[in-house]
Structures are given as C-alpha cells and as structure tokens.
Coordinates of C-alpha atoms in Angstrom, one line a residue:
M1 CA -81.2 27.0 49.9
K2 CA -78.6 27.5 47.2
N3 CA -76.8 30.3 48.7
K4 CA -76.4 28.3 52.2
N5 CA -74.7 25.2 49.9
L6 CA -72.4 28.0 47.8
L7 CA -71.3 29.1 51.3
I8 CA -70.4 25.9 52.6
Y9 CA -68.5 24.8 49.3
I10 CA -66.4 28.0 49.5
G11 CA -65.6 26.9 53.4
L12 CA -64.4 23.7 52.5
L13 CA -62.3 24.8 49.6
A14 CA -60.7 27.7 51.8
L15 CA -60.0 25.0 54.7
G16 CA -58.6 22.4 52.3
L17 CA -56.2 25.2 51.0
L18 CA -55.3 26.0 54.6
F19 CA -54.7 22.2 55.4
G20 CA -52.7 22.0 52.3
W21 CA -50.3 25.3 53.3
L22 CA -49.8 23.6 56.9
L23 CA -49.1 20.5 55.5
F24 CA -46.5 20.9 52.7
G25 CA -45.6 24.3 53.1
G26 CA -42.8 24.4 55.8
T27 CA -41.6 20.9 54.6
T28 CA -40.8 22.5 50.8
N29 CA -38.9 25.5 52.6
T30 CA -36.9 23.1 54.8
E31 CA -36.2 20.7 52.0
T32 CA -35.3 23.6 49.6
E33 CA -32.9 25.2 52.4
H34 CA -31.6 21.7 52.6
N35 CA -31.0 21.3 49.2
H36 CA -29.0 24.8 49.1
N37 CA -27.0 23.6 51.8
A38 CA -26.2 20.3 49.9
V39 CA -25.0 22.3 47.0
A40 CA -22.8 24.5 49.0
E41 CA -21.3 21.6 50.7
T42 CA -20.7 19.7 47.0
N43 CA -18.8 23.1 45.8
Q44 CA -21.3 23.4 43.3
M45 CA -19.8 26.1 40.6
W46 CA -22.1 27.9 38.2
T47 CA -21.1 29.0 34.3
C48 CA -22.6 30.6 31.4
S49 CA -23.5 28.3 28.4
M50 CA -22.1 31.3 26.2
H51 CA -19.1 32.3 28.2
P52 CA -17.6 29.1 30.1
Q53 CA -14.9 30.8 31.3
I54 CA -17.2 32.3 34.1
M55 CA -16.7 30.4 37.0
Q56 CA -18.9 31.4 40.0
P57 CA -19.9 29.8 43.4
E58 CA -23.6 30.5 43.3
P59 CA -26.1 31.3 41.1
G60 CA -26.9 34.3 39.4
D61 CA -26.3 36.4 35.9
C62 CA -23.2 36.4 33.7
P63 CA -21.4 39.7 34.0
I64 CA -20.6 39.6 30.0
C65 CA -24.1 39.0 28.4
G66 CA -26.4 38.7 31.4
M67 CA -28.0 35.1 30.7
D68 CA -29.0 33.2 34.0
L69 CA -25.7 30.9 34.9
I70 CA -26.3 27.0 34.9
P71 CA -24.8 24.5 36.9
A72 CA -21.0 23.9 35.8
E73 CA -20.7 20.1 35.1
A74 CA -17.8 18.1 36.9
G75 CA -15.6 16.0 34.8
A76 CA -16.2 12.5 34.1
D77 CA -13.9 11.8 36.8
G78 CA -15.5 14.0 39.1
L79 CA -12.7 16.7 38.9
L80 CA -13.2 20.4 40.1
A81 CA -13.4 23.3 38.0
D82 CA -9.8 24.2 37.8
Q83 CA -8.4 20.4 37.9
F84 CA -7.4 18.6 34.8
K85 CA -6.1 15.2 34.3
L86 CA -3.3 13.8 32.0
T87 CA -2.9 10.1 30.5
E88 CA -0.5 7.8 32.0
N89 CA 1.1 8.0 28.3
A90 CA 1.2 11.6 28.3
M91 CA 3.1 11.4 31.7
A92 CA 5.7 9.1 30.3
L93 CA 6.2 10.7 26.7
A94 CA 6.8 14.3 28.7
N95 CA 8.8 12.9 31.7
I96 CA 6.8 14.4 34.1
Q97 CA 8.1 14.1 37.4
T98 CA 6.7 15.2 40.4
T99 CA 8.1 15.7 44.0
V100 CA 6.6 15.8 47.7
V101 CA 7.7 19.1 49.3
G102 CA 8.7 19.6 52.9
M103 CA 11.3 19.7 55.5
G104 CA 9.4 19.5 58.7
K105 CA 9.6 16.9 61.4
T106 CA 8.6 13.5 60.9
E107 CA 6.9 11.4 63.6
D108 CA 10.5 9.6 64.8
N109 CA 11.8 13.0 65.5
A110 CA 13.7 13.7 62.1
I111 CA 14.6 16.5 59.8
K112 CA 14.4 16.3 56.2
L113 CA 16.9 18.1 54.3
S114 CA 16.5 19.0 50.1
G115 CA 19.7 19.0 48.3
K116 CA 21.1 17.5 45.0
I117 CA 24.2 15.3 43.9
V118 CA 27.2 16.9 42.6
E119 CA 30.8 16.1 41.9
N120 CA 33.1 15.2 44.5
E121 CA 35.6 18.0 44.1
E122 CA 38.5 16.1 45.8
A123 CA 38.3 13.3 42.9
N124 CA 38.2 15.8 40.0
A125 CA 41.1 16.8 37.9
V126 CA 42.1 19.4 35.0
Q127 CA 44.0 17.7 31.7
V128 CA 46.5 20.3 30.6
S129 CA 48.7 20.9 27.9
Y130 CA 52.4 20.5 29.1
F131 CA 53.6 22.6 25.7
S132 CA 52.1 25.2 23.4
G133 CA 50.9 24.4 19.8
R134 CA 48.0 23.8 17.9
I135 CA 45.5 21.2 18.6
E136 CA 45.8 19.1 15.4
R137 CA 43.3 16.3 16.4
L138 CA 41.2 16.4 19.3
N139 CA 40.1 12.7 20.4
V140 CA 37.4 13.3 22.8
N141 CA 34.3 13.9 21.1
F142 CA 31.5 14.9 23.7
T143 CA 31.2 15.7 27.5
G144 CA 30.4 12.6 29.2
E145 CA 32.8 10.5 27.6
E146 CA 34.8 8.0 29.6
V147 CA 38.7 8.0 29.5
R148 CA 41.2 6.0 31.2
K149 CA 44.8 6.9 32.2
G150 CA 47.1 6.7 29.4
Q151 CA 44.4 7.1 26.8
L152 CA 45.3 9.3 24.0
L153 CA 43.2 12.6 24.2
A154 CA 44.7 15.0 21.5
T155 CA 47.6 15.1 19.1
I156 CA 49.5 18.7 19.0
Y157 CA 51.8 20.5 16.7
S158 CA 54.2 22.6 18.4
P159 CA 57.3 24.5 17.3
E160 CA 58.8 24.5 20.7
L161 CA 58.6 20.6 21.0
Y162 CA 59.9 20.4 17.4
A163 CA 63.1 22.7 18.1
A164 CA 63.8 20.8 21.4
Q165 CA 63.7 17.5 19.5
Q166 CA 66.5 18.8 17.2
E167 CA 68.4 19.9 20.1
L168 CA 68.3 16.4 21.3
I169 CA 69.4 14.9 18.3
T170 CA 72.4 17.4 18.2
A171 CA 73.0 16.7 22.0
S172 CA 73.3 13.0 21.6
S173 CA 76.0 13.1 19.5
L174 CA 77.7 14.9 22.2
K175 CA 77.0 13.5 24.9
E176 CA 80.4 12.0 25.2
S177 CA 82.1 15.5 25.3
Q178 CA 78.9 17.4 26.5
P179 CA 77.2 15.0 29.3
A180 CA 75.8 18.2 31.0
L181 CA 74.4 19.6 27.8
Y182 CA 72.9 16.5 26.6
K183 CA 71.4 15.7 30.3
A184 CA 69.9 19.6 30.4
V185 CA 67.8 18.8 27.1
R186 CA 66.8 15.5 28.2
N187 CA 65.3 16.8 31.2
K188 CA 63.7 19.8 29.5
L189 CA 61.6 17.2 27.2
K190 CA 61.0 15.2 30.9
L191 CA 59.5 18.8 31.8
W192 CA 57.3 18.5 29.1
K193 CA 56.0 14.9 30.2
L194 CA 57.5 13.0 27.6
S195 CA 58.3 9.7 29.0
E196 CA 61.6 8.0 28.7
N197 CA 60.4 5.6 25.9
Q198 CA 59.5 8.7 23.8
I199 CA 62.8 10.4 24.0
N200 CA 64.9 7.4 23.7
Q201 CA 62.8 6.8 20.7
I202 CA 63.6 10.1 19.3
E203 CA 67.3 9.9 19.9
N204 CA 67.4 6.3 18.4
S205 CA 65.5 7.4 15.4
G206 CA 67.4 10.7 14.9
K207 CA 64.0 11.7 13.4
V208 CA 61.8 14.6 14.6
K209 CA 58.3 14.2 14.9
E210 CA 55.9 17.0 13.9
N211 CA 52.9 16.2 15.8
F212 CA 53.0 14.7 19.7
P213 CA 50.2 13.5 21.6
V214 CA 48.7 13.9 24.8
Y215 CA 48.1 11.5 27.1
A216 CA 45.3 11.2 29.6
T217 CA 46.9 11.6 33.4
V218 CA 43.9 10.1 35.4
S219 CA 40.9 8.1 34.7
G220 CA 37.1 9.5 34.8
T221 CA 34.1 11.3 33.0
V222 CA 34.9 14.3 30.7
S223 CA 32.4 17.0 32.6
E224 CA 33.7 19.9 30.4
K225 CA 35.7 20.3 27.1
L226 CA 37.5 23.6 27.5
V227 CA 39.3 23.5 23.7
A228 CA 38.2 22.7 20.2
Q229 CA 40.2 21.0 17.2
G230 CA 42.0 23.6 15.8
D231 CA 42.9 25.8 19.0
Y232 CA 46.1 27.2 19.4
V233 CA 47.0 26.5 23.5
K234 CA 49.4 27.9 25.7
Q235 CA 51.6 25.5 28.1
G236 CA 49.6 24.9 30.8
Q237 CA 46.5 25.9 29.4
P238 CA 43.5 23.4 30.8
L239 CA 41.9 21.3 28.0
L240 CA 39.5 19.0 29.7
K241 CA 37.7 18.9 33.0
I242 CA 37.6 15.4 34.0
A243 CA 35.4 13.8 37.1
N244 CA 36.1 10.6 38.9
L245 CA 32.2 9.6 39.6
N246 CA 33.3 6.5 41.7
T247 CA 32.0 8.7 44.5
V248 CA 30.2 11.7 44.9
W249 CA 28.6 14.3 47.3
A250 CA 25.0 14.9 48.2
S251 CA 25.2 18.3 49.1
F252 CA 22.0 19.9 51.3
D253 CA 21.4 23.5 52.4
V254 CA 21.0 24.0 56.1
Y255 CA 19.3 27.1 57.3
E256 CA 20.9 29.4 59.8
N257 CA 18.3 28.6 62.6
Q258 CA 19.1 24.8 62.3
I259 CA 23.0 24.9 62.1
D260 CA 23.1 23.9 65.7
L261 CA 21.2 20.7 65.2
F262 CA 23.9 19.0 63.0
K263 CA 27.2 17.8 63.5
K264 CA 29.6 15.7 61.7
G265 CA 29.4 11.9 61.9
Q266 CA 25.5 11.9 62.2
E267 CA 23.8 9.2 60.2
I268 CA 21.7 10.4 57.4
S269 CA 19.5 8.6 55.0
I270 CA 19.3 9.7 51.8
T271 CA 16.6 9.0 48.9
T272 CA 16.4 10.1 45.3
N273 CA 13.4 11.0 42.8
A274 CA 14.8 8.3 40.6
N275 CA 14.8 5.7 43.1
S276 CA 12.3 7.0 46.0
N277 CA 11.8 3.5 47.7
K278 CA 15.8 2.8 48.3
E279 CA 17.2 4.6 51.0
I280 CA 20.9 5.0 51.6
K281 CA 22.5 5.3 54.7
S282 CA 25.7 7.4 55.1
K283 CA 27.1 10.0 57.5
V284 CA 27.7 13.8 57.6
D285 CA 31.1 14.3 56.2
F286 CA 31.6 17.9 56.0
I287 CA 29.6 21.2 57.4
N288 CA 30.4 24.4 55.7
P289 CA 31.8 26.5 58.5
I290 CA 31.0 29.8 56.1
L291 CA 27.7 31.2 56.3
D292 CA 26.3 32.2 52.6
T293 CA 25.1 35.7 53.7
R294 CA 22.7 35.6 50.3
T295 CA 20.8 32.8 51.1
R296 CA 21.3 32.4 55.0
T297 CA 22.2 28.8 54.5
V298 CA 25.5 26.8 55.0
K299 CA 26.2 23.6 52.8
L300 CA 26.2 19.9 54.7
R301 CA 27.6 16.8 52.4
A302 CA 27.4 13.3 52.8
V303 CA 29.7 11.0 50.8
L304 CA 28.0 8.3 48.6
D305 CA 29.8 5.4 46.9
N306 CA 28.7 5.6 43.1
K307 CA 30.7 2.4 41.5
D308 CA 27.2 1.3 39.8
N309 CA 26.8 5.0 38.7
N310 CA 23.2 5.1 40.0
F311 CA 23.7 8.6 40.9
K312 CA 24.2 11.6 38.6
P313 CA 25.3 15.0 39.1
G314 CA 22.2 17.1 39.1
M315 CA 19.8 14.9 40.5
F316 CA 17.6 15.7 43.5
V317 CA 18.0 14.3 46.6
E318 CA 16.2 14.2 49.8
G319 CA 18.1 13.4 53.4
Q320 CA 16.5 12.5 56.5
I321 CA 18.4 12.9 59.8
K322 CA 16.7 11.0 62.6
G323 CA 16.9 11.5 66.7
V324 CA 17.0 15.5 65.9
N325 CA 14.6 17.4 68.7
S326 CA 13.7 21.0 67.6
T327 CA 10.8 23.2 67.9
K328 CA 12.2 25.7 65.3
K329 CA 10.4 26.6 62.4
Q330 CA 11.0 24.6 59.1
V331 CA 11.2 26.0 55.7
L332 CA 9.6 24.8 52.6
T333 CA 12.0 24.8 49.3
I334 CA 11.0 23.7 46.1
P335 CA 13.2 23.0 42.8
S336 CA 13.6 26.2 40.6
S337 CA 12.2 23.8 37.9
A338 CA 9.0 23.4 39.4
V339 CA 8.1 27.5 39.1
L340 CA 6.7 29.5 36.4
W341 CA 6.8 33.1 36.2
T342 CA 4.7 35.5 34.6
G343 CA 5.5 39.2 35.5
E344 CA 5.5 39.1 39.6
R345 CA 3.4 36.0 39.7
S346 CA 4.9 32.7 40.7
V347 CA 2.9 29.5 40.1
V348 CA 3.3 25.8 40.4
Y349 CA 1.5 22.7 39.3
I350 CA 0.3 20.5 42.4
K351 CA -0.6 16.7 42.1
A352 CA -4.3 16.9 43.4
Q353 CA -5.1 13.4 43.9
P354 CA -2.4 11.0 45.3
D355 CA -2.9 7.7 42.9
Q356 CA -4.6 10.0 39.8
P357 CA -2.4 12.0 37.6
V358 CA -4.9 15.2 38.5
F359 CA -3.2 18.5 38.5
E360 CA -4.2 22.0 39.7
L361 CA -2.6 25.2 39.4
R362 CA -1.1 27.2 42.8
K363 CA 0.1 30.6 43.1
I364 CA 2.7 30.9 45.8
T365 CA 5.0 33.3 47.4
L366 CA 8.8 32.8 47.1
G367 CA 11.6 34.0 49.2
N368 CA 15.4 33.8 48.9
Q369 CA 17.2 31.5 46.1
I370 CA 19.2 28.9 47.6
G371 CA 21.4 27.4 44.6
D372 CA 18.7 25.7 42.4
N373 CA 16.2 25.9 45.1
Y374 CA 13.5 28.5 46.3
Q375 CA 12.1 29.1 49.9
V376 CA 8.1 29.0 49.5
L377 CA 6.7 31.7 51.9
E378 CA 2.9 31.2 51.1
G379 CA 1.0 28.9 49.2
L380 CA 2.4 25.2 49.7
N381 CA 2.2 22.9 52.7
N382 CA 4.6 20.4 54.1
G383 CA 3.5 16.9 52.1
D384 CA 2.2 18.6 48.9
E385 CA 3.3 16.9 45.8
I386 CA 4.4 19.3 43.0
V387 CA 5.5 18.8 39.4
T388 CA 9.3 19.4 39.3
N389 CA 9.9 18.1 35.7
G390 CA 7.5 18.9 32.6
T391 CA 6.0 21.8 34.2
F392 CA 5.8 23.5 30.7
T393 CA 4.1 20.5 29.5
V394 CA 1.4 20.3 32.1
D395 CA 1.0 24.1 31.6
A396 CA 0.1 23.8 28.4
A397 CA -2.2 20.7 28.6
A398 CA -3.8 23.1 31.2
Q399 CA -4.2 25.7 28.6
L400 CA -5.4 23.4 25.7
Q401 CA -8.0 22.4 28.3
G402 CA -9.3 25.7 29.3
K403 CA -8.2 25.6 32.9
K404 CA -6.4 28.0 34.8
S405 CA -2.7 28.1 33.7
M406 CA 0.4 30.5 34.0
M407 CA -1.1 32.9 31.5
N408 CA -4.8 32.5 32.2
K409 CA -6.1 33.3 35.6
T410 CA -9.7 32.1 35.0
S411 CA -10.7 29.0 34.0
G412 CA -12.7 28.1 30.9
K413 CA -12.4 29.1 27.3
T414 CA -10.9 32.7 26.7
S415 CA -12.6 35.5 24.7
T416 CA -10.8 34.4 21.4
G417 CA -13.4 31.6 21.4
H418 CA -10.5 28.9 21.3
E419 CA -10.4 26.2 23.9
G420 CA -7.0 26.7 26.0
H421 CA -5.6 29.5 24.0
V422 CA -4.4 32.6 25.8
G423 CA -3.7 35.6 23.7
M424 CA -0.9 38.1 24.4
E425 CA -3.0 40.9 26.0
E426 CA -1.7 39.4 29.6
S427 CA 1.5 39.4 28.5
N428 CA 1.7 43.0 27.0
K429 CA 0.8 44.2 30.7
H430 CA 4.1 43.2 31.4
F431 CA 6.4 43.7 28.2
N432 CA 6.9 45.4 25.3
L433 CA 7.2 42.3 23.1
N434 CA 8.4 44.4 19.9
E435 CA 11.3 45.9 21.7
R436 CA 14.8 44.0 20.6
V437 CA 16.7 43.0 23.9
S438 CA 20.5 42.2 23.6
V439 CA 21.1 38.3 23.9
S440 CA 23.8 36.0 23.1
K441 CA 24.5 34.3 19.8
A442 CA 24.3 31.0 21.5
F443 CA 20.5 31.9 22.4
Q444 CA 20.0 33.4 19.1
K445 CA 21.6 30.0 17.6
Q446 CA 18.9 27.7 19.7
L447 CA 15.9 30.1 18.5
K448 CA 17.0 30.0 14.9
T449 CA 16.7 26.1 15.0
V450 CA 13.1 26.6 16.3
F451 CA 12.7 28.8 13.4
N452 CA 14.2 26.3 10.9
D453 CA 11.5 23.9 12.3
Y454 CA 8.7 26.3 11.7
I455 CA 9.9 26.9 7.9
I456 CA 9.5 23.1 7.6
L457 CA 6.2 23.0 9.2
K458 CA 4.9 26.1 6.6
D459 CA 6.4 24.6 3.5
A460 CA 4.2 21.3 4.7
L461 CA 1.1 23.3 5.0
V462 CA 1.9 25.1 1.6
N463 CA 2.3 21.7 0.0
D464 CA -0.8 20.3 1.7
D465 CA 1.0 17.7 3.6
S466 CA -0.6 17.0 6.8
K467 CA 1.3 14.5 8.0
K468 CA 4.3 16.3 7.2
V469 CA 3.0 19.1 9.4
E470 CA 2.7 16.8 12.1
E471 CA 5.9 15.5 12.3
A472 CA 7.4 19.2 12.0
S473 CA 5.5 20.5 14.9
K474 CA 6.8 17.7 17.3
T475 CA 10.3 18.6 16.2
L476 CA 9.7 22.1 17.2
I477 CA 8.1 21.4 20.5
E478 CA 11.4 19.0 21.3
N479 CA 13.6 22.2 20.0
V480 CA 11.7 24.7 22.3
S481 CA 12.4 22.9 25.0
K482 CA 15.6 22.5 24.4
V483 CA 16.3 26.3 24.2
D484 CA 18.6 27.1 27.4
M485 CA 17.1 30.3 29.5
K486 CA 20.5 30.3 31.1
L487 CA 21.9 31.8 28.2
L488 CA 19.7 34.7 29.0
K489 CA 21.7 36.9 31.4
D490 CA 19.2 39.6 32.5
K491 CA 15.9 39.7 33.7
D492 CA 14.1 41.5 31.0
S493 CA 15.3 39.1 28.3
H494 CA 14.4 36.0 31.0
N495 CA 11.0 37.3 31.5
H496 CA 10.3 37.8 27.6
W497 CA 11.1 34.6 27.1
M498 CA 9.1 33.2 30.0
T499 CA 6.3 34.6 28.4
L500 CA 6.8 33.7 24.8
E501 CA 8.2 30.0 25.0
P502 CA 4.8 28.5 26.6
E503 CA 2.7 30.4 24.0
I504 CA 4.7 29.0 21.0
K505 CA 4.7 25.8 22.7
I506 CA 1.0 25.5 23.0
A507 CA 0.2 26.5 19.5
A508 CA 2.7 23.9 18.3
I509 CA 1.1 21.2 20.5
A510 CA -2.3 22.0 19.1
I511 CA -0.9 21.9 15.7
S512 CA 0.2 18.3 16.8
K513 CA -3.0 17.4 17.9
S514 CA -5.1 18.5 14.8
I515 CA -6.7 15.8 12.7
D516 CA -6.8 17.4 9.8
I517 CA -5.0 20.3 7.9
K518 CA -7.8 22.9 8.4
S519 CA -7.1 22.5 12.1
Q520 CA -3.5 22.8 11.5
R521 CA -3.7 25.8 9.4
A522 CA -6.1 27.5 12.4
N523 CA -3.3 27.0 14.8
F524 CA -0.7 27.8 12.8
K525 CA -1.7 31.3 12.9
S526 CA -1.3 31.7 16.6
L527 CA 2.1 29.7 16.2
S528 CA 3.2 32.4 13.8
T529 CA 2.0 35.6 16.1
Q530 CA 4.2 34.0 18.9
L531 CA 7.3 33.1 17.0
T532 CA 7.1 36.4 15.1
N533 CA 6.8 38.3 18.7
A534 CA 10.1 36.3 19.9
I535 CA 12.3 36.8 16.8
E536 CA 11.3 40.6 17.0
V537 CA 12.7 40.7 20.7
F538 CA 15.6 38.2 20.5
G539 CA 16.5 38.1 16.8
I540 CA 18.2 35.2 14.8
N541 CA 21.2 36.8 12.9
E542 CA 19.3 36.2 9.5
K543 CA 16.7 38.0 7.5
V544 CA 13.1 37.2 8.2
Y545 CA 9.9 38.4 5.6
H546 CA 6.8 39.0 7.4
Q547 CA 4.2 37.8 5.1
Y548 CA 0.5 38.7 5.0
C549 CA -2.9 37.8 3.6
P550 CA -6.3 39.5 4.1
M551 CA -8.3 36.8 2.9
V552 CA -7.4 34.1 5.9
D553 CA -9.9 33.5 8.6
N554 CA -13.1 34.5 6.7
N555 CA -11.0 38.3 5.7
K556 CA -10.1 38.6 9.0
G557 CA -6.1 38.5 7.8
A558 CA -3.0 36.6 8.8
Y559 CA 0.4 36.8 9.2
W560 CA 3.4 34.3 8.7
L561 CA 7.0 34.2 8.5
S562 CA 9.2 32.7 5.6
K563 CA 12.8 32.8 4.5
E564 CA 12.2 34.1 0.9
E565 CA 10.4 37.3 -0.4
K566 CA 8.3 35.6 -2.9
V567 CA 4.6 34.4 -1.1
F568 CA 3.8 30.9 -1.0
N569 CA 0.8 30.9 1.3
P570 CA 0.5 28.4 3.7
Y571 CA -3.3 29.3 4.8
F572 CA -4.5 28.2 1.3
G573 CA -1.8 25.7 -0.4
D574 CA -2.7 25.5 -3.9
A575 CA -5.9 27.0 -3.8
M576 CA -4.4 30.2 -3.6
L577 CA -0.6 29.9 -3.8
T578 CA 0.6 33.2 -4.2
C579 CA -2.2 35.2 -2.3
G580 CA -0.6 37.7 0.2
E581 CA 2.6 40.2 0.3
V582 CA 5.6 41.2 2.5
K583 CA 4.5 43.6 5.5
Q584 CA 7.9 43.8 7.1
V585 CA 11.4 42.7 7.2
I586 CA 12.8 41.5 10.1
E587 CA 16.6 42.1 10.2

C-alpha cells in the first residue's frame, strides 16, 4: 500500500513539473528574446568597470582584463556613448559657432552656394609716398583704423624735398628775370603732391621745412600697414592699403559642372552666420570667365551695400539662387576652420541635437581645397550642422570628458588613468617630436609668449599660489589660440603644431578647472611635457632649462621648464623647493 502511494506521489510531481515547463518555459524564452531585441533596438553599449575606454555593442569579456562587461550607462541627458554636452555659458565664452552644410537643391528649386565677404577691389586704394625720405612719425597706429581724405598720415624727412625748397626760395627772387626757371621749380614741387598753399607758404616765409606731411588722398579703412615709423621709403613706395567698405563683395565658388546654371543679373538671396535670420537681396554682378584649374571652380560675386558696416571681410555667407533646375550632383563644402587633422585623418564635430549643445566627432574624407573651404567627399550629409569656430575648444572638452576626439579614436578614459588625457603615443606614430623644424621668427615669437605664460604659471606653483595658477593658465589658453598656423609654410611643421597645440590646450584647460593646487600640479606635468616638445621642435630663440625631480608623482618623477639654471621645484613648493636638477639645456 505504501509503495502504491509513493508511486502516485512521484507521478503527480512529474506531471506538475511537465505542466510547469509547458506553461512557463516557452514564455521565458520568448521574453528573453524580446528583451534582447529591445536592448539591441536601444543601442545599448557594454563597457568594463576597470577599463571604461572599452565600448562594445554586445555583452562579453573585457579584451584587456577578461572581466564580464556591464551595460554602459547613458548620460543624465540620455546621450549616446560618443556624445557630450557643453553648457550655454561655455559655448558663449569660447565663441563656439556652428554652420549647416549643404549646397543641394531646396524644395523651391533653388541652389545654395557657399562663400565669404571680401573687400570691393574697385573701391580699394594704396596710399604711396610721393617723395623719398625717412618716416619721422607715423600717425596710423593699427590695421582697421578709419582715415578721412586730407587726414595727416605721416611726417617724412626728405633730403630731396629739402633741396627743392631751397631751389624755390632762390628761384622766387629771380622770377622776374628767369620766369621759366621759377615755374619749373614750382611744377617740380607740385609733382610731389605739394599744394599751392604749401608752396606759397614756403616762398613767402623764406624758410625751409625739414619734415613734410603726407595726407590721405582717399577715405576708408586701413587694411594693411606696409611701413613702420623710422623706415626709409622711396618715391612711389606704398605706405598703406586703404579699403572703402561702404560696399563689399559676396564672393561664391561655382563648380565646373554648375557654370551653365548661372548668369549675370540673376537674383541672389544672401545670409550670414552672424545674422542667419536676415536675407539680403542682390544680383549676380560678375562671373569670372577664367576657371581655377586647381579647384575646378569659378568665382561668382554680388555687390552688397555696407554703409551700416554689417558685413566684415572674411565673414562666411550663404547664397541662394531660386528657379534653377538641375539634376547634376551637388558637392558639399565646409570652412577649413571646421576641420581638425591628425596624420592622414580628418575629423569635424557635428551638433547631434538641433536644439541642444550636444556634439559628436565625425570622420570625413576631404577633396580639393577651394580658397578657405574644402570639398567633403564622405562623412557628411546635406543639412548636417558642424562646428566652424571654436573647434579646438570643443575637441578639448571631448578629451576632458573621455569621448572620441582628434587624438583619441576610442571613447572612455585612456590608459594613463586620467580622464580625457591623451598621451603622445598616438602622435609619435606620425611625427618625430624631438626633431627641430625650420619656422619663421614670427611664429617663434608667438610660441615664446605662450612659454612666458607657462613660466608665470610655474612660478605661481613654486609660491603655492593656486589663484595665480588659475589666472596664468587662462592667459596661456588665450595665447595658444592666437598662435597663427599660417606662419608655418611647410606641411611637416603644420602637422607638428596641429598635433601639439590641442595637447597643450587640454592640459592648460585641466589646470584652469582644477579646484586645488594638488590637481593643478598633476596636470602641470602633462603641460610641461607638451610644451617641451613644442619648444624642442620649433625653438623660441632663448635658452631653456629642462629640469627634473625624481620624487614627483610617488617617485615616478616629472620634468618642467625654467628660464634659470637654479632649481625652484613647482611640484613641491616650499616643502622641497630645491629638489631637482637640470637634465637638458634647449638652445
């Protein structure tokens, strides 16, 4: 009887297990598959808790340490792994500007053209010296200064003019007996642009002027100073370039396959980045009959009234010509200021959300350079919004937040363990950063200004002055941004600086954002490394002492730069002021 009951219980249990599997087993598999698909649809990324630079689209093991990957948390704003956000205040302080790219047809059969504002060459003038001499005083102080016709521009001492005045005084006493001689001397002075009043004043006073004034012959804005005070100039030598900006040209590039779509007199609507909501109507004034064989484009221009000074030469503009029907392929162009280079790689930052300052790195393939623009062959689409001003600042923010950046091909922290810092290993794949390159003294002078800011920062660390360190780092960031890459004439030096400049800026930004002197000193180590590389590569026409202390960073050691041979340690301050030695003298 007992055995019979036991068999019944076992049968009931087996039946219950079978029923449970039929009821819940299939559902569990379905739900699991559903959940897996849901995760896939949300673009869930997986990372390693020990190595957050690892990002994979599916779970698995960390390729570095073998730990199980965990779901990567989206940011507070629900951003993707490679996206990052800037504050509105940071956008304003860094003057970050964006532009929507595209030259395609719009819904109302219009073609868009990219271009920029340039000076109206027809209204430009060159102010010259009408006699030889030495500039005793130059009254124009800076480029961009407004001058009026008849305004005193310079005072010149001219030996030739001095002698001619003496001839006039002598000839005036003989004008009755030798009128031809007297008239010839007066005409000679008139050829030197002396007025009748000036000539009469010399003749009546009987006194010779040593220094003679040069007056403006036109009104306008000084676009270029060609001389300095103390220079010796020849007759007819240009002194200043003066631009009349009452009217300017909007100059656009037209591709070879589009030339037949445009003609003189077509109406064109023009907008600027500075005021994108305002459309200015004009007409096509000129289409260059000569094709630029390098870029395969021709210049199209329109004349714009600029009495209110709304247009500044160099501004990017967009033109739209309506009523144009074309099935030809359009080409995207972007300003060169939007592009960052590292080796053979070209990247831009796109604004990922139209109503939020959210950015993301995008790799692109460039075509021909067209003036200050580049053709984009791959990587961007018509309507993408990209950063065109403040690109390096955005890149620095990406590196500080551990996102994909110009020097960091993968998001997350780098192997150094410092968030957002990218080592020079990537750079060294492309360049030998210790090899001196030949650059102009003007570039070295600008780099020396950055070095002087560094010295002020270093001395503040020596004195344990955290506030002064912060101020000096901000000044250094400003002066790094002012270094003019156009002064670098060859590709190697250009690539060197494109590699070093963002690294210097990143380290300086990290110092400026540090809240205590300990953090400032930690980031100063990186700044010293990058600036040392720059000075070794370019030079600053000054002897620099490369100093080293082996006790910094838990006995890992650290370098810094100094103008003096005596050691003052910025990493310890008063605690160990003289700890260190000179390792190298950079001549």
